GROMACS .gro file of C-alpha atoms in nm:
model
  283
    1UNK     CA    1  13.888   4.137  10.187
    2UNK     CA    2  13.771   4.007  10.562
    3UNK     CA    3  13.947   3.706  10.672
    4UNK     CA    4  13.821   3.463  10.967
    5UNK     CA    5  14.085   3.202  11.026
    6UNK     CA    6  13.916   2.921  11.257
    7UNK     CA    7  14.151   2.670  11.461
    8UNK     CA    8  14.163   2.484  11.823
    9UNK     CA    9  14.140   2.191  11.927
   10UNK     CA   10  13.945   1.872  11.739
   11UNK     CA   11  13.599   1.842  11.888
   12UNK     CA   12  13.546   2.150  12.014
   13UNK     CA   13  13.334   2.276  11.711
   14UNK     CA   14  13.517   2.420  11.416
   15UNK     CA   15  13.277   2.196  11.194
   16UNK     CA   16  12.992   2.390  11.334
   17UNK     CA   17  13.174   2.732  11.303
   18UNK     CA   18  13.305   2.684  10.960
   19UNK     CA   19  12.887   2.600  10.903
   20UNK     CA   20  12.770   2.924  11.036
   21UNK     CA   21  13.023   3.127  10.817
   22UNK     CA   22  12.907   2.913  10.575
   23UNK     CA   23  12.524   3.004  10.582
   24UNK     CA   24  12.671   3.381  10.674
   25UNK     CA   25  12.777   3.416  10.344
   26UNK     CA   26  13.172   3.332  10.375
   27UNK     CA   27  13.346   3.155  10.138
   28UNK     CA   28  13.466   2.870  10.364
   29UNK     CA   29  13.780   2.594  10.331
   30UNK     CA   30  13.885   2.312  10.541
   31UNK     CA   31  14.226   2.258  10.679
   32UNK     CA   32  14.408   2.439  10.461
   33UNK     CA   33  14.836   2.409  10.497
   34UNK     CA   34  14.948   2.703  10.692
   35UNK     CA   35  15.249   2.785  10.433
   36UNK     CA   36  14.980   2.788  10.169
   37UNK     CA   37  14.742   3.073  10.381
   38UNK     CA   38  14.971   3.377  10.224
   39UNK     CA   39  14.882   3.249   9.800
   40UNK     CA   40  14.518   3.145   9.894
   41UNK     CA   41  14.418   3.477  10.040
   42UNK     CA   42  14.565   3.625   9.785
   43UNK     CA   43  14.427   3.460   9.519
   44UNK     CA   44  14.086   3.525   9.677
   45UNK     CA   45  14.175   3.893   9.719
   46UNK     CA   46  14.236   3.937   9.328
   47UNK     CA   47  13.901   3.722   9.248
   48UNK     CA   48  13.704   3.966   9.459
   49UNK     CA   49  13.622   3.722   9.750
   50UNK     CA   50  13.499   3.998  10.009
   51UNK     CA   51  13.421   3.754  10.306
   52UNK     CA   52  13.647   3.410  10.370
   53UNK     CA   53  13.684   3.141  10.645
   54UNK     CA   54  13.968   2.935  10.624
   55UNK     CA   55  14.018   2.646  10.860
   56UNK     CA   56  14.410   2.568  10.994
   57UNK     CA   57  14.417   2.328  11.281
   58UNK     CA   58  14.689   2.047  11.415
   59UNK     CA   59  14.650   1.893  11.088
   60UNK     CA   60  14.800   2.139  10.866
   61UNK     CA   61  15.161   2.110  10.765
   62UNK     CA   62  15.411   2.366  10.929
   63UNK     CA   63  15.169   2.458  11.171
   64UNK     CA   64  15.448   2.710  11.281
   65UNK     CA   65  15.434   2.917  11.018
   66UNK     CA   66  15.066   3.087  11.101
   67UNK     CA   67  15.210   3.338  11.282
   68UNK     CA   68  15.402   3.491  11.028
   69UNK     CA   69  15.179   3.417  10.766
   70UNK     CA   70  14.890   3.670  10.930
   71UNK     CA   71  15.114   3.935  10.990
   72UNK     CA   72  15.188   3.929  10.688
   73UNK     CA   73  14.865   3.932  10.533
   74UNK     CA   74  14.771   4.211  10.813
   75UNK     CA   75  15.026   4.404  10.619
   76UNK     CA   76  14.876   4.349  10.299
   77UNK     CA   77  14.580   4.559  10.425
   78UNK     CA   78  14.355   4.216  10.487
   79UNK     CA   79  14.150   4.236  10.766
   80UNK     CA   80  14.162   3.918  10.944
   81UNK     CA   81  13.994   3.830  11.269
   82UNK     CA   82  14.123   3.492  11.451
   83UNK     CA   83  13.895   3.287  11.630
   84UNK     CA   84  13.991   2.978  11.885
   85UNK     CA   85  13.780   2.670  11.941
   86UNK     CA   86  13.876   2.494  12.301
   87UNK     CA   87  13.709   2.206  12.500
   88UNK     CA   88  13.826   2.050  12.829
   89UNK     CA   89  13.974   1.709  12.812
   90UNK     CA   90  13.651   1.530  12.982
   91UNK     CA   91  13.426   1.685  12.752
   92UNK     CA   92  13.656   1.621  12.451
   93UNK     CA   93  13.702   1.232  12.561
   94UNK     CA   94  13.370   1.226  12.586
   95UNK     CA   95  13.214   1.368  12.275
   96UNK     CA   96  13.458   1.176  12.077
   97UNK     CA   97  13.360   0.866  12.284
   98UNK     CA   98  12.980   0.956  12.210
   99UNK     CA   99  13.036   0.958  11.813
  100UNK     CA  100  13.309   0.745  11.762
  101UNK     CA  101  13.498   0.943  11.592
  102UNK     CA  102  13.861   0.865  11.561
  103UNK     CA  103  14.098   1.170  11.718
  104UNK     CA  104  14.316   1.297  11.414
  105UNK     CA  105  14.616   1.227  11.589
  106UNK     CA  106  14.537   0.924  11.755
  107UNK     CA  107  14.714   0.609  11.664
  108UNK     CA  108  14.761   0.244  11.804
  109UNK     CA  109  14.978   0.348  12.071
  110UNK     CA  110  14.834   0.649  12.209
  111UNK     CA  111  14.524   0.691  12.425
  112UNK     CA  112  14.234   0.950  12.352
  113UNK     CA  113  14.342   1.197  12.601
  114UNK     CA  114  14.693   1.139  12.561
  115UNK     CA  115  14.599   1.263  12.171
  116UNK     CA  116  14.416   1.551  12.304
  117UNK     CA  117  14.661   1.694  12.492
  118UNK     CA  118  14.931   1.597  12.220
  119UNK     CA  119  14.715   1.844  12.042
  120UNK     CA  120  14.726   2.125  12.268
  121UNK     CA  121  15.084   2.117  12.297
  122UNK     CA  122  15.085   2.162  11.906
  123UNK     CA  123  14.874   2.455  11.902
  124UNK     CA  124  15.005   2.651  12.191
  125UNK     CA  125  15.232   2.896  11.949
  126UNK     CA  126  14.865   2.972  11.860
  127UNK     CA  127  14.660   2.999  12.147
  128UNK     CA  128  14.734   3.390  12.207
  129UNK     CA  129  14.659   3.487  11.839
  130UNK     CA  130  14.300   3.556  11.840
  131UNK     CA  131  13.960   3.505  12.018
  132UNK     CA  132  13.875   3.217  12.239
  133UNK     CA  133  13.547   3.019  12.266
  134UNK     CA  134  13.517   2.733  12.562
  135UNK     CA  135  13.245   2.523  12.389
  136UNK     CA  136  13.308   2.285  12.710
  137UNK     CA  137  12.933   2.370  12.886
  138UNK     CA  138  12.784   2.482  12.522
  139UNK     CA  139  12.522   2.308  12.309
  140UNK     CA  140  12.557   2.348  12.002
  141UNK     CA  141  12.261   2.590  11.933
  142UNK     CA  142  12.490   2.848  12.215
  143UNK     CA  143  12.799   2.783  12.011
  144UNK     CA  144  12.633   2.914  11.737
  145UNK     CA  145  12.487   3.208  11.874
  146UNK     CA  146  12.847   3.316  12.035
  147UNK     CA  147  12.978   3.264  11.667
  148UNK     CA  148  12.744   3.502  11.516
  149UNK     CA  149  12.859   3.757  11.799
  150UNK     CA  150  13.208   3.731  11.696
  151UNK     CA  151  13.127   3.810  11.346
  152UNK     CA  152  12.890   4.076  11.430
  153UNK     CA  153  13.168   4.265  11.596
  154UNK     CA  154  13.254   4.615  11.387
  155UNK     CA  155  13.637   4.594  11.252
  156UNK     CA  156  13.927   4.755  11.467
  157UNK     CA  157  13.991   5.013  11.233
  158UNK     CA  158  13.658   5.141  11.322
  159UNK     CA  159  13.674   5.162  11.719
  160UNK     CA  160  13.855   5.368  11.936
  161UNK     CA  161  14.015   5.086  12.057
  162UNK     CA  162  14.185   4.725  11.865
  163UNK     CA  163  14.088   4.542  12.107
  164UNK     CA  164  13.735   4.394  12.167
  165UNK     CA  165  13.628   4.327  12.557
  166UNK     CA  166  13.458   4.016  12.611
  167UNK     CA  167  13.281   4.020  12.966
  168UNK     CA  168  13.126   3.675  13.090
  169UNK     CA  169  12.904   3.563  13.366
  170UNK     CA  170  12.961   3.206  13.517
  171UNK     CA  171  12.910   2.962  13.804
  172UNK     CA  172  13.219   2.807  14.001
  173UNK     CA  173  12.979   2.476  14.039
  174UNK     CA  174  13.053   2.419  13.651
  175UNK     CA  175  13.368   2.471  13.656
  176UNK     CA  176  13.630   2.784  13.539
  177UNK     CA  177  13.627   2.876  13.178
  178UNK     CA  178  13.920   2.773  12.998
  179UNK     CA  179  13.897   3.068  12.773
  180UNK     CA  180  13.949   3.352  13.050
  181UNK     CA  181  14.211   3.609  13.050
  182UNK     CA  182  14.096   3.729  13.397
  183UNK     CA  183  13.893   3.594  13.694
  184UNK     CA  184  13.682   3.776  13.959
  185UNK     CA  185  13.524   3.589  14.224
  186UNK     CA  186  13.260   3.771  14.338
  187UNK     CA  187  13.088   3.486  14.570
  188UNK     CA  188  13.186   3.701  14.914
  189UNK     CA  189  12.959   3.911  14.799
  190UNK     CA  190  12.523   3.879  14.963
  191UNK     CA  191  12.381   3.579  14.775
  192UNK     CA  192  11.999   3.677  14.636
  193UNK     CA  193  11.938   3.329  14.607
  194UNK     CA  194  11.867   3.277  14.996
  195UNK     CA  195  11.560   3.486  14.915
  196UNK     CA  196  11.279   3.236  14.777
  197UNK     CA  197  11.114   3.587  14.558
  198UNK     CA  198  11.448   3.640  14.452
  199UNK     CA  199  11.569   3.286  14.364
  200UNK     CA  200  11.418   3.229  13.985
  201UNK     CA  201  11.523   3.541  13.897
  202UNK     CA  202  11.877   3.652  13.710
  203UNK     CA  203  12.087   3.919  13.755
  204UNK     CA  204  11.941   4.144  13.462
  205UNK     CA  205  11.608   4.142  13.665
  206UNK     CA  206  11.531   4.491  13.827
  207UNK     CA  207  11.460   4.305  14.188
  208UNK     CA  208  11.787   4.136  14.185
  209UNK     CA  209  11.935   4.499  14.066
  210UNK     CA  210  11.786   4.630  14.374
  211UNK     CA  211  11.879   4.403  14.624
  212UNK     CA  212  12.249   4.410  14.512
  213UNK     CA  213  12.304   4.747  14.464
  214UNK     CA  214  12.135   4.848  14.870
  215UNK     CA  215  12.474   4.652  14.925
  216UNK     CA  216  12.783   4.856  14.988
  217UNK     CA  217  13.027   4.569  14.931
  218UNK     CA  218  12.857   4.493  14.576
  219UNK     CA  219  12.910   4.848  14.486
  220UNK     CA  220  13.247   4.836  14.646
  221UNK     CA  221  13.378   4.527  14.444
  222UNK     CA  222  13.189   4.666  14.103
  223UNK     CA  223  13.411   4.971  14.161
  224UNK     CA  224  13.721   4.798  14.207
  225UNK     CA  225  13.698   4.597  13.938
  226UNK     CA  226  13.611   4.873  13.654
  227UNK     CA  227  13.930   5.054  13.794
  228UNK     CA  228  14.128   4.737  13.764
  229UNK     CA  229  14.063   4.716  13.392
  230UNK     CA  230  14.002   5.051  13.274
  231UNK     CA  231  14.427   5.070  13.433
  232UNK     CA  232  14.487   4.783  13.246
  233UNK     CA  233  14.311   4.806  12.922
  234UNK     CA  234  14.566   5.053  12.711
  235UNK     CA  235  14.866   4.751  12.799
  236UNK     CA  236  14.629   4.492  12.637
  237UNK     CA  237  14.573   4.718  12.346
  238UNK     CA  238  14.937   4.835  12.300
  239UNK     CA  239  15.021   4.438  12.254
  240UNK     CA  240  14.852   4.466  11.971
  241UNK     CA  241  14.523   4.187  12.163
  242UNK     CA  242  14.261   4.141  11.933
  243UNK     CA  243  14.013   3.996  12.231
  244UNK     CA  244  14.054   3.992  12.633
  245UNK     CA  245  13.808   3.808  12.832
  246UNK     CA  246  13.720   3.932  13.157
  247UNK     CA  247  13.513   3.661  13.353
  248UNK     CA  248  13.308   3.690  13.687
  249UNK     CA  249  13.177   3.416  13.886
  250UNK     CA  250  12.957   3.338  14.162
  251UNK     CA  251  12.865   3.009  14.285
  252UNK     CA  252  12.564   2.902  14.022
  253UNK     CA  253  12.596   3.259  13.776
  254UNK     CA  254  12.257   3.351  13.773
  255UNK     CA  255  12.228   3.678  14.010
  256UNK     CA  256  12.550   3.847  14.144
  257UNK     CA  257  12.795   3.738  13.794
  258UNK     CA  258  12.545   3.821  13.598
  259UNK     CA  259  12.443   4.190  13.724
  260UNK     CA  260  12.808   4.257  13.759
  261UNK     CA  261  12.867   4.170  13.386
  262UNK     CA  262  12.602   4.403  13.308
  263UNK     CA  263  12.721   4.671  13.465
  264UNK     CA  264  13.069   4.670  13.370
  265UNK     CA  265  12.975   4.579  13.022
  266UNK     CA  266  12.758   4.881  12.994
  267UNK     CA  267  13.037   5.110  13.173
  268UNK     CA  268  13.291   5.044  12.893
  269UNK     CA  269  13.017   5.044  12.626
  270UNK     CA  270  12.969   5.413  12.740
  271UNK     CA  271  13.369   5.434  12.732
  272UNK     CA  272  13.329   5.368  12.330
  273UNK     CA  273  13.491   5.029  12.413
  274UNK     CA  274  13.389   4.689  12.192
  275UNK     CA  275  13.204   4.503  12.402
  276UNK     CA  276  13.076   4.130  12.347
  277UNK     CA  277  12.819   3.988  12.662
  278UNK     CA  278  12.840   3.651  12.769
  279UNK     CA  279  12.576   3.449  13.034
  280UNK     CA  280  12.740   3.099  13.027
  281UNK     CA  281  12.514   2.925  13.280
  282UNK     CA  282  12.156   3.146  13.163
  283UNK     CA  283  12.235   3.002  12.814
   0.00000   0.00000   0.00000
């Protein structure tokens, strides 16, 4: 059985994730107490449910039991993926205010921002269990596509490494991605933006590639990042990490960072590494 656990902050898109998973053929359960995960999973396994998605969040009883429950199920042979959704405080406050929904942890003595902060504290012990998606700057449709990318990844047992590496480009002018494990700043590199002919293009286009590849600093930066990632990937794999997110940022997230993400992704795919590509600002 394949089991996907959806967790994260309220308002970050868990409902959208469950709808995408249900449309993709998963049997979905919302707001399951963490202590019931082994029993429910065993029941669904013996009843021949091959694809299951379960939402477990801050409303769950005994949330601290989730890591042990996941380890128990992995040892029993169930293939488990964990999807952790998050957003910035500013984004969550705006979403709750616009929809006039009540935060699940709010009460008469707590502000919305305090409730969000409290929930983040409650989830601290499970933030490192799986793959992160920062939905702060994402439309609902882009989030759906990100989730489809996540579930389309081959199971770990079929890859040379148990680790999936996610390369994402972004623009510093729109803020840092919350889901990044490593951030590389490439704003010091020559910028195609100042050429009026190149400005409308992206780092995927041949003229941008030609512009950047003739610059020695660009090739040196690419090589340095590539070597750094190659050196430390085995340690993350040995630590049983399932996902590692590497963010490359330039000013606008359109040219330099996109080019570097495309080049890095192509290199690591050639090394038989499971790779996901995202371009935050292009989406």
